[in-house]
Amino acid sequence: MKQGNNRRGITLIEITVGVLIIGVIFAVVFNIFGVGLRGSHKGMAHLTIMEGAAILLSQIEYDLLRAYALTDPADGAADKDARWEIFTDDSSGKGIVMYNLLNDGIERTLEIGGTANKHVYCRGLKVGLKFHHISLPDPESSVRKVGMWVELSVATPEKFGTAEQFSMKRLIICKNIQNPL
Amino acid sequence: MKSITNAKRRAFSFIEILFSIICLGILLVPIFNMFRQGTRATTQNRNDILAQQHASNLMSYAFFLPYDHDFLKVSAPRDTGSFQVDFAGKTLDLGMEDGQFKRTIEVSEIKPADWKYAYKIVTVIVRWQESNGLNRHVKVAGLVAK
């Protein structure tokens, strides 16, 4: 009986070894989880900027398809801001659209009949945008086809020394503009 | 004597520990797979958007050109992975920076004798391979009229 009583409990060494083993297993598991979570956060950040870039580029494309005059940038020039005259769906039928690059997004202003409607795209993100006004003569139809080469990059704010970035380049034809040669 | 027998069974055996670790591992596998699938889906979305962009750029360029331009000559699918274009003195790079994409353009003509206009069908296909070996493509087609 005495022998049995002596072996009843757990010794400090056994507890220490047990805690150490659990600690090692937890460290490995949490490390793998950490890598997975970082990958997940990175993926979410990338999805956010991709979605932001796609929405902004769709809006720019829609505006350029309705444009009948490209005021800024001028033909052959490139600029980060833009100003175009476009056809609209309302009774006045015409309006002015402007894009202005901000520190954390890009502001689109639509002016119709003296009233300005503003909206900020990619809010909180770093946006890089460049519009190249291009044109190409078409000798067959005696008109100059006009378009815009848009370079867009959207990035997340830097966090823990890393930032996600997504870039797109798009050639868009302004079908409502056909300047004579 | 009973207490001595109990003392012999006080600890986990190596087999028991091994079994529990294997069970833990099996339980963790789906969780890690979930993370991996999320990353893969993000990459696939990114590739979809970029492929669509590469195809649209080439199609827009085709619409920019006169009907009889060399670029729109009737041809079987030809590679257009990298090339630069000149717009009245301004050179733009319409190539694809990502090496994983392959882009082809095919032009065919429809010109029946009794039709007033001639048409060219421009088909752009962008192909790429995902990290899991899956072959994917985006196909965009359009009409150019004379």
mmCIF file of N, CA, C and O in Angstrom, chain B residues 39-90:
data_model
loop_
_atom_site.group_PDB
_atom_site.id
_atom_site.type_symbol
_atom_site.label_atom_id
_atom_site.label_comp_id
_atom_site.label_asym_id
_atom_site.label_seq_id
_atom_site.Cartn_x
_atom_site.Cartn_y
_atom_site.Cartn_z
ATOM 1 N N THR B 39 -6.849 31.534 -50.935
ATOM 2 C CA THR B 39 -5.746 32.161 -51.668
ATOM 3 C C THR B 39 -5.827 31.822 -53.153
ATOM 4 O O THR B 39 -5.624 32.675 -54.012
ATOM 5 N N ARG B 40 -6.155 30.552 -53.447
ATOM 6 C CA ARG B 40 -6.247 30.132 -54.846
ATOM 7 C C ARG B 40 -7.382 30.861 -55.582
ATOM 8 O O ARG B 40 -7.240 31.283 -56.712
ATOM 9 N N ALA B 41 -8.516 31.033 -54.872
ATOM 10 C CA ALA B 41 -9.655 31.732 -55.482
ATOM 11 C C ALA B 41 -9.290 33.180 -55.782
ATOM 12 O O ALA B 41 -9.668 33.727 -56.828
ATOM 13 N N THR B 42 -8.549 33.815 -54.886
ATOM 14 C CA THR B 42 -8.127 35.204 -55.113
ATOM 15 C C THR B 42 -7.241 35.287 -56.356
ATOM 16 O O THR B 42 -7.417 36.177 -57.199
ATOM 17 N N THR B 43 -6.306 34.352 -56.473
ATOM 18 C CA THR B 43 -5.415 34.347 -57.638
ATOM 19 C C THR B 43 -6.207 34.119 -58.922
ATOM 20 O O THR B 43 -5.946 34.744 -59.951
ATOM 21 N N GLN B 44 -7.208 33.226 -58.843
ATOM 22 C CA GLN B 44 -8.023 32.959 -60.038
ATOM 23 C C GLN B 44 -8.800 34.208 -60.453
ATOM 24 O O GLN B 44 -8.895 34.522 -61.639
ATOM 25 N N ASN B 45 -9.353 34.917 -59.465
ATOM 26 C CA ASN B 45 -10.074 36.165 -59.770
ATOM 27 C C ASN B 45 -9.151 37.168 -60.434
ATOM 28 O O ASN B 45 -9.519 37.829 -61.413
ATOM 29 N N ARG B 46 -7.964 37.298 -59.884
ATOM 30 C CA ARG B 46 -6.972 38.234 -60.418
ATOM 31 C C ARG B 46 -6.656 37.872 -61.867
ATOM 32 O O ARG B 46 -6.638 38.729 -62.747
ATOM 33 N N ASN B 47 -6.421 36.580 -62.118
ATOM 34 C CA ASN B 47 -6.095 36.146 -63.472
ATOM 35 C C ASN B 47 -7.247 36.392 -64.433
ATOM 36 O O ASN B 47 -7.036 36.772 -65.587
ATOM 37 N N ASP B 48 -8.488 36.165 -63.959
ATOM 38 C CA ASP B 48 -9.672 36.422 -64.793
ATOM 39 C C ASP B 48 -9.718 37.877 -65.240
ATOM 40 O O ASP B 48 -9.931 38.184 -66.415
ATOM 41 N N ILE B 49 -9.532 38.781 -64.267
ATOM 42 C CA ILE B 49 -9.608 40.216 -64.560
ATOM 43 C C ILE B 49 -8.500 40.617 -65.538
ATOM 44 O O ILE B 49 -8.743 41.332 -66.520
ATOM 45 N N LEU B 50 -7.276 40.127 -65.293
ATOM 46 C CA LEU B 50 -6.154 40.492 -66.163
ATOM 47 C C LEU B 50 -6.334 39.936 -67.573
ATOM 48 O O LEU B 50 -6.066 40.622 -68.562
ATOM 49 N N ALA B 51 -6.816 38.690 -67.664
ATOM 50 C CA ALA B 51 -7.023 38.077 -68.988
ATOM 51 C C ALA B 51 -8.081 38.858 -69.770
ATOM 52 O O ALA B 51 -7.921 39.120 -70.966
ATOM 53 N N GLN B 52 -9.145 39.224 -69.066
ATOM 54 C CA GLN B 52 -10.210 40.019 -69.700
ATOM 55 C C GLN B 52 -9.649 41.355 -70.196
ATOM 56 O O GLN B 52 -9.975 41.808 -71.297
ATOM 57 N N GLN B 53 -8.798 41.952 -69.388
ATOM 58 C CA GLN B 53 -8.176 43.226 -69.755
ATOM 59 C C GLN B 53 -7.291 43.068 -71.003
ATOM 60 O O GLN B 53 -7.368 43.863 -71.927
ATOM 61 N N HIS B 54 -6.467 42.014 -71.038
ATOM 62 C CA HIS B 54 -5.585 41.794 -72.187
ATOM 63 C C HIS B 54 -6.399 41.576 -73.470
ATOM 64 O O HIS B 54 -6.034 42.064 -74.538
ATOM 65 N N ALA B 55 -7.500 40.836 -73.339
ATOM 66 C CA ALA B 55 -8.344 40.573 -74.520
ATOM 67 C C ALA B 55 -9.046 41.860 -74.969
ATOM 68 O O ALA B 55 -9.074 42.175 -76.168
ATOM 69 N N SER B 56 -9.576 42.620 -74.002
ATOM 70 C CA SER B 56 -10.304 43.858 -74.341
ATOM 71 C C SER B 56 -9.392 44.877 -75.001
ATOM 72 O O SER B 56 -9.793 45.575 -75.942
ATOM 73 N N ASN B 57 -8.146 44.989 -74.513
ATOM 74 C CA ASN B 57 -7.212 45.954 -75.086
ATOM 75 C C ASN B 57 -6.944 45.658 -76.558
ATOM 76 O O ASN B 57 -6.919 46.562 -77.397
ATOM 77 N N LEU B 58 -6.758 44.394 -76.865
ATOM 78 C CA LEU B 58 -6.471 44.025 -78.254
ATOM 79 C C LEU B 58 -7.703 44.253 -79.136
ATOM 80 O O LEU B 58 -7.592 44.712 -80.277
ATOM 81 N N MET B 59 -8.879 43.960 -78.562
ATOM 82 C CA MET B 59 -10.116 44.151 -79.322
ATOM 83 C C MET B 59 -10.341 45.645 -79.582
ATOM 84 O O MET B 59 -10.718 46.027 -80.692
ATOM 85 N N SER B 60 -10.090 46.482 -78.576
ATOM 86 C CA SER B 60 -10.241 47.934 -78.760
ATOM 87 C C SER B 60 -9.280 48.426 -79.841
ATOM 88 O O SER B 60 -9.644 49.269 -80.669
ATOM 89 N N TYR B 61 -8.063 47.907 -79.802
ATOM 90 C CA TYR B 61 -7.079 48.318 -80.811
ATOM 91 C C TYR B 61 -7.567 47.927 -82.209
ATOM 92 O O TYR B 61 -7.438 48.703 -83.163
ATOM 93 N N ALA B 62 -8.149 46.729 -82.309
ATOM 94 C CA ALA B 62 -8.671 46.266 -83.608
ATOM 95 C C ALA B 62 -9.767 47.200 -84.107
ATOM 96 O O ALA B 62 -9.835 47.525 -85.294
ATOM 97 N N PHE B 63 -10.628 47.670 -83.185
ATOM 98 C CA PHE B 63 -11.715 48.578 -83.576
ATOM 99 C C PHE B 63 -11.188 49.958 -83.968
ATOM 100 O O PHE B 63 -11.846 50.714 -84.667
ATOM 101 N N PHE B 64 -10.003 50.285 -83.447
ATOM 102 C CA PHE B 64 -9.392 51.583 -83.748
ATOM 103 C C PHE B 64 -8.921 51.651 -85.203
ATOM 104 O O PHE B 64 -8.841 52.716 -85.804
ATOM 105 N N LEU B 65 -8.578 50.484 -85.758
ATOM 106 C CA LEU B 65 -7.852 50.458 -87.037
ATOM 107 C C LEU B 65 -8.767 50.503 -88.242
ATOM 108 O O LEU B 65 -9.924 50.075 -88.174
ATOM 109 N N PRO B 66 -8.229 50.995 -89.376
ATOM 110 C CA PRO B 66 -8.987 50.928 -90.628
ATOM 111 C C PRO B 66 -9.207 49.467 -91.035
ATOM 112 O O PRO B 66 -8.396 48.593 -90.682
ATOM 113 N N TYR B 67 -10.259 49.235 -91.783
ATOM 114 C CA TYR B 67 -10.662 47.869 -92.139
ATOM 115 C C TYR B 67 -9.537 47.085 -92.813
ATOM 116 O O TYR B 67 -9.347 45.898 -92.568
ATOM 117 N N ASP B 68 -8.779 47.771 -93.677
ATOM 118 C CA ASP B 68 -7.748 47.062 -94.450
ATOM 119 C C ASP B 68 -6.355 47.139 -93.814
ATOM 120 O O ASP B 68 -5.353 46.881 -94.500
ATOM 121 N N HIS B 69 -6.280 47.499 -92.573
ATOM 122 C CA HIS B 69 -4.981 47.575 -91.894
ATOM 123 C C HIS B 69 -4.332 46.184 -91.822
ATOM 124 O O HIS B 69 -5.034 45.158 -91.752
ATOM 125 N N ASP B 70 -3.001 46.185 -91.841
ATOM 126 C CA ASP B 70 -2.240 44.920 -91.807
ATOM 127 C C ASP B 70 -2.599 44.055 -90.600
ATOM 128 O O ASP B 70 -2.619 42.825 -90.676
ATOM 129 N N PHE B 71 -2.846 44.728 -89.478
ATOM 130 C CA PHE B 71 -3.151 43.988 -88.247
ATOM 131 C C PHE B 71 -4.444 43.189 -88.386
ATOM 132 O O PHE B 71 -4.636 42.161 -87.737
ATOM 133 N N LEU B 72 -5.346 43.679 -89.260
ATOM 134 C CA LEU B 72 -6.638 43.020 -89.434
ATOM 135 C C LEU B 72 -6.679 42.130 -90.677
ATOM 136 O O LEU B 72 -7.757 41.833 -91.192
ATOM 137 N N LYS B 73 -5.514 41.764 -91.174
ATOM 138 C CA LYS B 73 -5.508 40.872 -92.343
ATOM 139 C C LYS B 73 -6.046 39.489 -91.911
ATOM 140 O O LYS B 73 -5.820 39.044 -90.772
ATOM 141 N N VAL B 74 -6.753 38.868 -92.843
ATOM 142 C CA VAL B 74 -7.357 37.565 -92.547
ATOM 143 C C VAL B 74 -6.257 36.554 -92.242
ATOM 144 O O VAL B 74 -5.300 36.410 -93.012
ATOM 145 N N SER B 75 -6.379 35.888 -91.102
ATOM 146 C CA SER B 75 -5.317 34.960 -90.711
ATOM 147 C C SER B 75 -5.829 33.933 -89.712
ATOM 148 O O SER B 75 -6.853 34.139 -89.054
ATOM 149 N N ALA B 76 -5.087 32.842 -89.625
ATOM 150 C CA ALA B 76 -5.339 31.848 -88.577
ATOM 151 C C ALA B 76 -4.869 32.461 -87.247
ATOM 152 O O ALA B 76 -4.227 33.519 -87.266
ATOM 153 N N PRO B 77 -5.169 31.823 -86.108
ATOM 154 C CA PRO B 77 -4.721 32.402 -84.826
ATOM 155 C C PRO B 77 -3.221 32.661 -84.809
ATOM 156 O O PRO B 77 -2.438 31.772 -85.120
ATOM 157 N N ARG B 78 -2.858 33.904 -84.527
ATOM 158 C CA ARG B 78 -1.438 34.246 -84.462
ATOM 159 C C ARG B 78 -1.131 34.893 -83.106
ATOM 160 O O ARG B 78 -1.999 35.551 -82.510
ATOM 161 N N ASP B 79 0.097 34.713 -82.683
ATOM 162 C CA ASP B 79 0.489 35.166 -81.354
ATOM 163 C C ASP B 79 0.601 36.696 -81.292
ATOM 164 O O ASP B 79 1.181 37.317 -82.194
ATOM 165 N N THR B 80 0.021 37.285 -80.268
ATOM 166 C CA THR B 80 0.130 38.737 -80.068
ATOM 167 C C THR B 80 0.485 39.018 -78.612
ATOM 168 O O THR B 80 -0.055 39.924 -77.993
ATOM 169 N N GLY B 81 1.364 38.208 -78.097
ATOM 170 C CA GLY B 81 1.724 38.323 -76.680
ATOM 171 C C GLY B 81 2.335 39.661 -76.335
ATOM 172 O O GLY B 81 1.980 40.290 -75.353
ATOM 173 N N SER B 82 3.276 40.098 -77.140
ATOM 174 C CA SER B 82 3.919 41.377 -76.823
ATOM 175 C C SER B 82 4.056 42.213 -78.092
ATOM 176 O O SER B 82 4.569 41.732 -79.100
ATOM 177 N N PHE B 83 3.552 43.408 -78.039
ATOM 178 C CA PHE B 83 3.782 44.340 -79.145
ATOM 179 C C PHE B 83 3.431 45.758 -78.718
ATOM 180 O O PHE B 83 2.639 45.972 -77.805
ATOM 181 N N GLN B 84 4.063 46.684 -79.399
ATOM 182 C CA GLN B 84 3.822 48.094 -79.102
ATOM 183 C C GLN B 84 3.131 48.730 -80.297
ATOM 184 O O GLN B 84 3.362 48.325 -81.437
ATOM 185 N N VAL B 85 2.307 49.712 -80.009
ATOM 186 C CA VAL B 85 1.594 50.381 -81.100
ATOM 187 C C VAL B 85 1.889 51.876 -81.051
ATOM 188 O O VAL B 85 2.168 52.435 -79.994
ATOM 189 N N ASP B 86 1.796 52.483 -82.215
ATOM 190 C CA ASP B 86 2.093 53.901 -82.323
ATOM 191 C C ASP B 86 0.812 54.661 -82.646
ATOM 192 O O ASP B 86 0.158 54.396 -83.658
ATOM 193 N N PHE B 87 0.442 55.572 -81.749
ATOM 194 C CA PHE B 87 -0.740 56.405 -81.973
ATOM 195 C C PHE B 87 -0.272 57.828 -82.248
ATOM 196 O O PHE B 87 -0.028 58.592 -81.304
ATOM 197 N N ALA B 88 -0.145 58.152 -83.523
ATOM 198 C CA ALA B 88 0.266 59.502 -83.923
ATOM 199 C C ALA B 88 1.482 59.974 -83.120
ATOM 200 O O ALA B 88 1.465 61.032 -82.505
ATOM 201 N N GLY B 89 2.517 59.157 -83.087
ATOM 202 C CA GLY B 89 3.757 59.541 -82.413
ATOM 203 C C GLY B 89 3.848 59.096 -80.965
ATOM 204 O O GLY B 89 4.901 59.185 -80.351
ATOM 205 N N LYS B 90 2.753 58.643 -80.402
ATOM 206 C CA LYS B 90 2.762 58.176 -79.003
ATOM 207 C C LYS B 90 2.789 56.642 -78.986
ATOM 208 O O LYS B 90 1.882 55.996 -79.515
#
